[in-house]
Coordinates of C-alpha atoms in Angstrom, one line a residue:
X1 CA 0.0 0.0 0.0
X2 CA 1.0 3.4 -1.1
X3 CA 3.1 5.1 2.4
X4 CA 0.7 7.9 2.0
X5 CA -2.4 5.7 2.2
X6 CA -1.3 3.8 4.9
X7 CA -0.7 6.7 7.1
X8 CA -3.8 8.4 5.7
X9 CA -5.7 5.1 6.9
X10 CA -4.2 5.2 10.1
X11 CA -4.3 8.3 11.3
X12 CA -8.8 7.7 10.8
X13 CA -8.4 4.7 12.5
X14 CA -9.5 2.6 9.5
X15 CA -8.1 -0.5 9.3
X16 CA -9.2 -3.5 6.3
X17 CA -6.9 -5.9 7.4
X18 CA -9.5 -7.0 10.4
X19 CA -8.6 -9.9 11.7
X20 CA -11.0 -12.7 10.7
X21 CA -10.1 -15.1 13.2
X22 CA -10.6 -12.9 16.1
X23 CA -13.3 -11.3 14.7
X24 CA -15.2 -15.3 14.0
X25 CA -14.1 -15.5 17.7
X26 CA -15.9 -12.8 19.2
X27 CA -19.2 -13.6 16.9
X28 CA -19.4 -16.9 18.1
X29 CA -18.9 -15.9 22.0
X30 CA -22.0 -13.6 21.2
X31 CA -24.1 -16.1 19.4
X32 CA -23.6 -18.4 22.7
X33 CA -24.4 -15.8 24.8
X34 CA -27.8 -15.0 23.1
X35 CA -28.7 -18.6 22.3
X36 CA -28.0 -19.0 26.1
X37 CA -30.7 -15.8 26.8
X38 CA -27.5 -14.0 28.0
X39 CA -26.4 -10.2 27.3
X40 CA -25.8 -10.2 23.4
X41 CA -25.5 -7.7 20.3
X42 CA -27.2 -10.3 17.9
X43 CA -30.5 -11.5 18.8
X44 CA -30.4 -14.9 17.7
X45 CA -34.0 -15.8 17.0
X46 CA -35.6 -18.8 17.0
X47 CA -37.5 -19.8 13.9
X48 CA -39.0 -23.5 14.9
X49 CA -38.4 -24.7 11.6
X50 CA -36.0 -26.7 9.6
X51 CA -35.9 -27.3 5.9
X52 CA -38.3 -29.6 4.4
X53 CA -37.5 -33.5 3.4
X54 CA -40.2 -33.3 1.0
X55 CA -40.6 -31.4 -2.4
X56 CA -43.6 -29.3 -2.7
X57 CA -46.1 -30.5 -5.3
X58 CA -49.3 -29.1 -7.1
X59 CA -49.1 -26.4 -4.5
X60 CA -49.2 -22.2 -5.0
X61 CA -48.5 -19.5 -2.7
X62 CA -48.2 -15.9 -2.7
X63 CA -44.4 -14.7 -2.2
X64 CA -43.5 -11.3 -0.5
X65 CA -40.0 -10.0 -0.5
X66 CA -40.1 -7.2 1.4
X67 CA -36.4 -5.8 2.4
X68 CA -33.3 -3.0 1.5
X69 CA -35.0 -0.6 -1.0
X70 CA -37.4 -2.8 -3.3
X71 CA -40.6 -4.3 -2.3
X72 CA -41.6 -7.6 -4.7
X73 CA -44.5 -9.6 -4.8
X74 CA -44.9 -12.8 -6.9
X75 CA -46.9 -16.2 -7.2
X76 CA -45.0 -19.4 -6.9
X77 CA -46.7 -22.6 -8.6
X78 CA -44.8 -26.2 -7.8
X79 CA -45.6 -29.0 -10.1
X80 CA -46.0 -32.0 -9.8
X81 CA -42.3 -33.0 -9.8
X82 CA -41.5 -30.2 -7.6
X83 CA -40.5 -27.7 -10.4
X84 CA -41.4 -24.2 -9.4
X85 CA -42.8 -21.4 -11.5
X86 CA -42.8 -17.8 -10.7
X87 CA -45.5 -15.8 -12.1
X88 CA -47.5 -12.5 -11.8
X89 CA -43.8 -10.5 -10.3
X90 CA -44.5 -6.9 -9.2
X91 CA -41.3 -4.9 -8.0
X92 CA -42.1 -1.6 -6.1
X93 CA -40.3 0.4 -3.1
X94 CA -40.4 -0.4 0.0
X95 CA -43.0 1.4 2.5
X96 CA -41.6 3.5 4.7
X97 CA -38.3 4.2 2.8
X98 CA -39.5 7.8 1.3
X99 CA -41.5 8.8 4.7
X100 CA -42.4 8.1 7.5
X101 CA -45.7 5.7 8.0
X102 CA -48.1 5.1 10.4
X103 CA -48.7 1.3 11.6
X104 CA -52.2 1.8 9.2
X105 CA -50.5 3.3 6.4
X106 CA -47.5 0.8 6.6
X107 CA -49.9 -2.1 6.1
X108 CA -52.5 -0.5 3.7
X109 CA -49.1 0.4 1.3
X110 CA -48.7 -3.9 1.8
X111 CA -51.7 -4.7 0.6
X112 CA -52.0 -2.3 -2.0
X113 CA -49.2 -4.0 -3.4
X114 CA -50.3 -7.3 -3.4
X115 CA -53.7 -6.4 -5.0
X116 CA -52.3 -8.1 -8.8
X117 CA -52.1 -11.7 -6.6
X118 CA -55.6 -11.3 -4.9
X119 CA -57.6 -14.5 -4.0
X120 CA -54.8 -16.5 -6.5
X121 CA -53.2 -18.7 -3.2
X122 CA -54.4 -19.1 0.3
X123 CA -50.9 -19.4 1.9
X124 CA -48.3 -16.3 1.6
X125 CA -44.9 -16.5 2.5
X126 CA -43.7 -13.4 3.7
X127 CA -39.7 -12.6 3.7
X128 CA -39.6 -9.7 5.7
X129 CA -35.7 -8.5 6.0
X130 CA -35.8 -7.0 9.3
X131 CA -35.4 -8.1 12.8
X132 CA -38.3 -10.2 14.4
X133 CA -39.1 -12.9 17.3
X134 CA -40.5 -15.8 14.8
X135 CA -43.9 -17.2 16.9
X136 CA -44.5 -20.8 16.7
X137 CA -47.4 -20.4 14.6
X138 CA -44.6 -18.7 12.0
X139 CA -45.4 -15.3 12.3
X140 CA -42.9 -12.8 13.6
X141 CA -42.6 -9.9 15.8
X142 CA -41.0 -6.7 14.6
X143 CA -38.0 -6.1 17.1
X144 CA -37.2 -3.0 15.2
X145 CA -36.4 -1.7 11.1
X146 CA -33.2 -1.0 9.9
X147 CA -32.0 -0.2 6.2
X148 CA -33.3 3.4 6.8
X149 CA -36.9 2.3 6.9
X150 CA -39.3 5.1 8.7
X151 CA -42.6 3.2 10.5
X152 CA -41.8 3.0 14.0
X153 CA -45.5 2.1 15.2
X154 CA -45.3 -1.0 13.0
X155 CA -42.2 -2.1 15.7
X156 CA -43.8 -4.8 18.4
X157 CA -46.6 -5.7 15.7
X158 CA -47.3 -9.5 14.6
X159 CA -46.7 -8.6 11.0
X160 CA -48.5 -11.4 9.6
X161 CA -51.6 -10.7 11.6
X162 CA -51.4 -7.2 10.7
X163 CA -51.2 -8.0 6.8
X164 CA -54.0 -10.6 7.0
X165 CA -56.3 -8.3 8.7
X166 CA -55.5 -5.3 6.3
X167 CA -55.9 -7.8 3.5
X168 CA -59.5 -8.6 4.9
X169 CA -60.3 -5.3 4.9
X170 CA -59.9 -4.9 0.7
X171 CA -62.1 -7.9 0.2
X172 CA -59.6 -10.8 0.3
X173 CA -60.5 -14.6 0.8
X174 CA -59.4 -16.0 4.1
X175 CA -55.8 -16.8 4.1
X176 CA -54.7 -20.5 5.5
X177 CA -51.9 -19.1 6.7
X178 CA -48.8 -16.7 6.6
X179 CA -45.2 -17.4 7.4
X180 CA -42.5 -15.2 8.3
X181 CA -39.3 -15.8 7.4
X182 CA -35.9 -13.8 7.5
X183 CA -34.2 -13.3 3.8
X184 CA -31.3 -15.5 5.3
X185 CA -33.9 -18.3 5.9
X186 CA -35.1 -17.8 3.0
X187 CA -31.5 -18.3 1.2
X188 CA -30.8 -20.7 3.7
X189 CA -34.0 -22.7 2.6
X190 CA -33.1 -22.6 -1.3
X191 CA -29.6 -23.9 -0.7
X192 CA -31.4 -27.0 0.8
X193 CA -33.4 -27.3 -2.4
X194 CA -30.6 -27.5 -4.6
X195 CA -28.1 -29.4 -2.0
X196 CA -30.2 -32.8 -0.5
X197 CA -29.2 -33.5 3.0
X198 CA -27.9 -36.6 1.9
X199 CA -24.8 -34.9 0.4
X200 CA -24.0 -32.1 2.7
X201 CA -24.4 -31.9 6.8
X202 CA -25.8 -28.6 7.3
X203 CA -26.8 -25.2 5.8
X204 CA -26.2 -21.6 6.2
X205 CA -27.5 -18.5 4.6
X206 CA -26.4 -15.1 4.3
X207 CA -26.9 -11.6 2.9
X208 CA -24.7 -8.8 2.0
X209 CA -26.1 -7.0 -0.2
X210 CA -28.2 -3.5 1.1
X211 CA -27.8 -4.9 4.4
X212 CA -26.2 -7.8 6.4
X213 CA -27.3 -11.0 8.3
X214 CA -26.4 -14.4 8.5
X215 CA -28.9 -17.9 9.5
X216 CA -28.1 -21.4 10.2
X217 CA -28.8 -24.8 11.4
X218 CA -28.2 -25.1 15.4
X219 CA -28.0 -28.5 16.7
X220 CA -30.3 -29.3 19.9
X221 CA -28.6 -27.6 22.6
X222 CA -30.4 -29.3 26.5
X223 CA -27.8 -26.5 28.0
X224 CA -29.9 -23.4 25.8
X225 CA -33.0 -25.6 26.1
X226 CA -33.1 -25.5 22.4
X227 CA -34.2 -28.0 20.2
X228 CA -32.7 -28.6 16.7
X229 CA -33.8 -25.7 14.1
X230 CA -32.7 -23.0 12.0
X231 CA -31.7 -19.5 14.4
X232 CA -31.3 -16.3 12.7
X233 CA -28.5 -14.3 14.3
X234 CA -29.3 -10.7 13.2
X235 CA -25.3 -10.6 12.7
X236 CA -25.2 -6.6 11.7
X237 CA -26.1 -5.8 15.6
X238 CA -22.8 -7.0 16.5
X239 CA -21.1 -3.9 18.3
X240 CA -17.6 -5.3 18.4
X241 CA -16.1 -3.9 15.7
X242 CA -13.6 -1.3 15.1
X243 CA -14.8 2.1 14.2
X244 CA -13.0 4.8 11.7
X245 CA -13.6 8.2 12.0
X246 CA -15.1 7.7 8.9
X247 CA -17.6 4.9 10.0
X248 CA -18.6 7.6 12.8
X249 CA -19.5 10.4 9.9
X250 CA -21.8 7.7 7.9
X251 CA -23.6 6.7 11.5
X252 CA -24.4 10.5 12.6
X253 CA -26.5 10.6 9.6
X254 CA -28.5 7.3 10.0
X255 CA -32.1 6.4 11.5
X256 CA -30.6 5.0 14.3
X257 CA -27.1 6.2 15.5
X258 CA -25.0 3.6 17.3
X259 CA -26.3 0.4 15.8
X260 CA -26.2 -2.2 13.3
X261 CA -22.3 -1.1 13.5
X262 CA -21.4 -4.2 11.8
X263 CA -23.8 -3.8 9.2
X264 CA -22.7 -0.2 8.7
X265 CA -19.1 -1.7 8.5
X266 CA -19.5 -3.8 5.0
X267 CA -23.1 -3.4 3.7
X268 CA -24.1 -1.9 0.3
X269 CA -26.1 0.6 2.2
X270 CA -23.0 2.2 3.8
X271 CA -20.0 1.5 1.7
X272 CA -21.0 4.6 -0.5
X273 CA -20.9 6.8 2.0
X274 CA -17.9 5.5 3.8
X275 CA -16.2 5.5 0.6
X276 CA -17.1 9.1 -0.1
X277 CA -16.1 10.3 3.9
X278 CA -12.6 8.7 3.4
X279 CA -11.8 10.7 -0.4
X280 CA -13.5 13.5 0.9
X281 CA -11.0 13.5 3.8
X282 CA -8.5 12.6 2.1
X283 CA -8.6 15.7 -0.3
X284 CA -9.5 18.2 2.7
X285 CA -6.5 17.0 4.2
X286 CA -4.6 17.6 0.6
X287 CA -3.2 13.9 0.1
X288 CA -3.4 14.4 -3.2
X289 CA -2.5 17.3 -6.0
X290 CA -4.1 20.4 -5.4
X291 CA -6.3 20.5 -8.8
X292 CA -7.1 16.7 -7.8
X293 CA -7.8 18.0 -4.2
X294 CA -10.2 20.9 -5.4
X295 CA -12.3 18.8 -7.9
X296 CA -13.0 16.0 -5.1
X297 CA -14.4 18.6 -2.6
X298 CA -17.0 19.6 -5.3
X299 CA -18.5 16.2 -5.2
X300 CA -21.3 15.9 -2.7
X301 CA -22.1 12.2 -2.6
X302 CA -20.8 9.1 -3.9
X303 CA -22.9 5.5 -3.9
X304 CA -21.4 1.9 -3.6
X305 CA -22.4 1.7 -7.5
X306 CA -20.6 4.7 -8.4
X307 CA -17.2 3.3 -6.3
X308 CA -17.6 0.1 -7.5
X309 CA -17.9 1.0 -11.4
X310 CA -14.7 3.6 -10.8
X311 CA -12.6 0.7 -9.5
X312 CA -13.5 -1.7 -12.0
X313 CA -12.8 1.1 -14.5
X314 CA -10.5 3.8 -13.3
X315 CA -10.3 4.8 -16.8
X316 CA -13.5 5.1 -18.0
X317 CA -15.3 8.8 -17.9
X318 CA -18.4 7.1 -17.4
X319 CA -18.3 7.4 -14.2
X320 CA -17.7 10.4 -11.4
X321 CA -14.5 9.7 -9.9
X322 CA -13.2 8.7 -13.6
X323 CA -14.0 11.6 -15.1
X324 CA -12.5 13.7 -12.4
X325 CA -9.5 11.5 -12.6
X326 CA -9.2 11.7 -16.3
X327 CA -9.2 15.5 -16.1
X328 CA -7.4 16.3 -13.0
X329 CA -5.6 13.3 -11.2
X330 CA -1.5 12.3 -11.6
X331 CA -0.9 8.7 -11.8
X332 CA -0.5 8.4 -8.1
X333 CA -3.7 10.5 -7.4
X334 CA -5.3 7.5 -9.4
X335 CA -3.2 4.8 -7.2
X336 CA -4.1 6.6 -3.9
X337 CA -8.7 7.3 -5.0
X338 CA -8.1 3.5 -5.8
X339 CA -6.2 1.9 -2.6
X340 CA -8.8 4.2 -0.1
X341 CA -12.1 2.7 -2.1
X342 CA -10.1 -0.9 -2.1
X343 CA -9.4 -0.5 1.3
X344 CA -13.3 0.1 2.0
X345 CA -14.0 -3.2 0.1
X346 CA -11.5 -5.4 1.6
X347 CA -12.7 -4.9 5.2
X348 CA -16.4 -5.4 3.8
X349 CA -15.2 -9.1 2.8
X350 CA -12.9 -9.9 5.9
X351 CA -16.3 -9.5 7.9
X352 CA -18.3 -11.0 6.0
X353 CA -15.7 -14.1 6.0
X354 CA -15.6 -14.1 9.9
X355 CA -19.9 -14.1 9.9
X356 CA -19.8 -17.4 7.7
X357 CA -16.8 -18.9 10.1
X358 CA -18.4 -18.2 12.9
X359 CA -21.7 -20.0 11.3
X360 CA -20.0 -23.2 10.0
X361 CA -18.3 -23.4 13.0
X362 CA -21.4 -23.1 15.3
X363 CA -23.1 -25.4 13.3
X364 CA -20.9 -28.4 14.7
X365 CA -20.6 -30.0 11.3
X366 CA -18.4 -29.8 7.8
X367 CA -15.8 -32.3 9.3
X368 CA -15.8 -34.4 6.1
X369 CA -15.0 -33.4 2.4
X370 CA -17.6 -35.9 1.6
X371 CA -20.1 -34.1 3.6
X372 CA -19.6 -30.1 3.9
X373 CA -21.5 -27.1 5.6
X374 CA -23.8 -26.0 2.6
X375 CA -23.5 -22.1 2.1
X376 CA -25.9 -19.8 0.0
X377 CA -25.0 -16.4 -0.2
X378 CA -27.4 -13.8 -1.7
X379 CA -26.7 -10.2 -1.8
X380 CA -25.2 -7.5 -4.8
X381 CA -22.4 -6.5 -2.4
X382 CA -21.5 -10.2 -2.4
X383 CA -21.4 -10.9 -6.0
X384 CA -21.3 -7.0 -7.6
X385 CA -18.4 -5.6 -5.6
X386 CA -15.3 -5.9 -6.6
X387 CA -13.1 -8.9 -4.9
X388 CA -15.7 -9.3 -2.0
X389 CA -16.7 -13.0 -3.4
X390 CA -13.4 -13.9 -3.9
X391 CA -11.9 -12.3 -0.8
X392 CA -14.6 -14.3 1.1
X393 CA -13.6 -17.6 -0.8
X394 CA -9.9 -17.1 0.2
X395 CA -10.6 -16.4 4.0
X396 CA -12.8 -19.4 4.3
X397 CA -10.4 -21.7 2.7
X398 CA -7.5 -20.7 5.2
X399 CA -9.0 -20.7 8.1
X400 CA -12.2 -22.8 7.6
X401 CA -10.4 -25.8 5.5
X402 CA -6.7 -25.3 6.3
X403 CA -6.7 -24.4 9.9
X404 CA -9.8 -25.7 11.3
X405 CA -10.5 -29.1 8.9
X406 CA -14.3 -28.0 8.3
X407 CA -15.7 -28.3 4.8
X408 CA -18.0 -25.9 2.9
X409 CA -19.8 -25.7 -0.4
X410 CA -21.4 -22.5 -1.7
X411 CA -23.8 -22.5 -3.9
X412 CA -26.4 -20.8 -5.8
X413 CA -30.1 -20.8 -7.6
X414 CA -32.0 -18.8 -9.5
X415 CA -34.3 -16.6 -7.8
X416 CA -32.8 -18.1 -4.3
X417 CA -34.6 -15.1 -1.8
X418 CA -38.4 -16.5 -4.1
X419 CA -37.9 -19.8 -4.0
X420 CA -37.1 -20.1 -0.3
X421 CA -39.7 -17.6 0.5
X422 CA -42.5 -20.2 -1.2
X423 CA -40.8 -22.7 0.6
X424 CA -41.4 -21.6 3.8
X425 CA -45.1 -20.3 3.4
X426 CA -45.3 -24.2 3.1
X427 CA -43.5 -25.6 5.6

């Protein structure tokens, strides 16, 4: 890394060589904790479910992705062989991202969007990407919204009984019944439809995309009273993580100041802005040449799409930071704009490493090439950003395989977040 950099990097307190070990370390001490009903950042919630043994046949139900930014609705038919069909897809924004809503208005905007699937299933599976207490009937209980999302009556709700209720209301048939699931159960769910238990010994899902939480299978537990099932862990509520002054700007301007911190660490909701808050810095500070310098203070704003399409192409106009480059920037302004928003990327992936290690190791199985930890990852910031994947890959492999003997598989499906959805408003 470029002396200047470093020093830059250090002098905010940013560092992105974490240590994944340690880090896996402190994540599993805090998932025993909380499985244990002890003090804990992540709320590890029980969901009373595990993945079918049985395909789904000559059944239909009504999907609801509801998480990040977008807002989707679908139906999903399973023939019968078990193939599923997605039909009738509506994509919309999420309620409560644009203002605030009321607990009525919050549901009403819900069932207004599913009005183009009305009376077509009597089952819904409803992924709702935020944390909740899962009820044994498999509804869930909204323990609070992150992602930005402004509707803080809905928070202590039975979401599902809400919907159903508003749903009622607009002339709907009775619905059989609704199911709550995480997005990670959801991806953890599809990874079990395209891996049979036969050739792997567990599952995990996880998301990094807008936001950031991990799921997998727990073994029965007689010490947490806990009997064998799939536990979200609500991993972006982890608190122990180290904080730049950079991470500190980006958190002042959130919903919530002071938590999710690892979420706001590495999730495609935040790496924009941390991105921006370090070159902005940077150029206040006059790390690089003074025409560079002044162009970089006259940008206001810079999103995980915009830093992630300037790094794959630093040469490209097409973008901000490129254009500004191509104009203004010596070769080591470019070397320095790149090693800061690389530096952002590669702490994103060492954290997102440690939540999977941390997972496969909790699971208690993987001790077998033969018979590996299943893994589904689902997220843009997993598979759009540049070296996350592969960065991910390299840190399971080291200290997973190589120092640890436990085995993994990741793997992935079409329409994963869907499919498990369905799956779960039929378990």
């Amino acid at each position: 890394m470029n002396t200047k950099v470093a020093a830059f990097l250090s002098k905010h307190n940013f560092i992105n060589h974490v240590d994944v070990k340690m880090t896996a370390e402190g994540l599993l001490s805090d998932m025993r904790a909380g499985l244990k009903g002890e003090k804990a950042d992540e709320d590890m919630i029980r969901t009373f479910c595990l993945p079918p043994e049985k395909k789904a046949c000559n059944e239909s139900v009504i999907v609801i992705d509801a998480g990040g930014t977008n807002f989707r609705s679908c139906l999903v038919t399973f023939d019968s062989d078990g193939n599923a069909s997605i039909s009738d897809m509506e994509k919309t924004k999420m309620p409560g991202i644009e203002r605030e809503l009321s607990k009525t208005e919050f549901f009403n905007q819900i069932a207004s969007n599913l009005e183009h699937l009305k009376n077509k299933a009597n089952r819904i599976g409803f992924c709702f990407s935020y944390p909740m207490t899962i009820t044994e009937d498999g509804d869930g209980v909204l323990l609070g919204f992150s992602k930005e999302v402004k509707a803080p009556e809905v928070v202590g709700s039975k979401v599902g009984e809400c919907l159903v209720k508003a749903l009622e209301e607009k002339g709907w048939n009775k619905i059989e019944r609704i199911t709550l699931c995480n997005d990670t159960v959801a991806a953890l769910l599809a990874g079990a439809s395209v891996m049979p238990s036969s050739e792997v010994s567990s599952y995990i899902g996880m998301i990094l995309g807008t936001g950031l939480n991990a799921a997998y299978i727990q073994e029965a537990c007689e010490k947490c009273g806990i009997k064998r099932q799939i536990i979200v862990c609500e991993s972006g509520k982890f608190t122990s993580v180290n904080r730049s002054d950079f991470d500190f700007m980006v958190d002042a301007k959130t919903v919530k100041p002071g938590s999710f911190l690892l979420e706001k660490s590495c999730s495609g909701a935040y790496l924009g802005p941390i991105g921006f808050y370090a070159i902005n810095t940077a150029a206040k500070e006059g790390l690089f040449s003074a025409s560079m310098n002044q162009a970089l203070l006259g940008v206001s704003e810079l999103n995980l799409i915009e830093i992630s399409n300037f790094l794959e192409h630093p040469y490209s106009t097409n973008t901000i930071l490129g254009k500004l480059c191509a104009e203004n920037a010596d070769e080591e302004d470019l070397d320095m704009i790149l090693q800061i928003i690389d530096a952002v990327f590669e702490r994103s992936a060492r954290y997102g490493a440690a939540i999977l290690i941390a997972c496969a190791i909790q699971t208690g199985m993987g001790k077998s090439a033969a018979k590996p930890v299943c893994i589904l990852c689902n997220g843009s910031t997993f598979f759009k950003t540049p070296m996350i994947r592969e960065r991910v890959y390299a840190q399971l492999d080291e200290i997973l395989t190589r120092q640890s003997g436990i085995y993994w598989k990741i793997v992935s499906c079409e329409n994963d977040i869907t499919l498990g959805a369905a799956i779960s408003g039929l378990i």
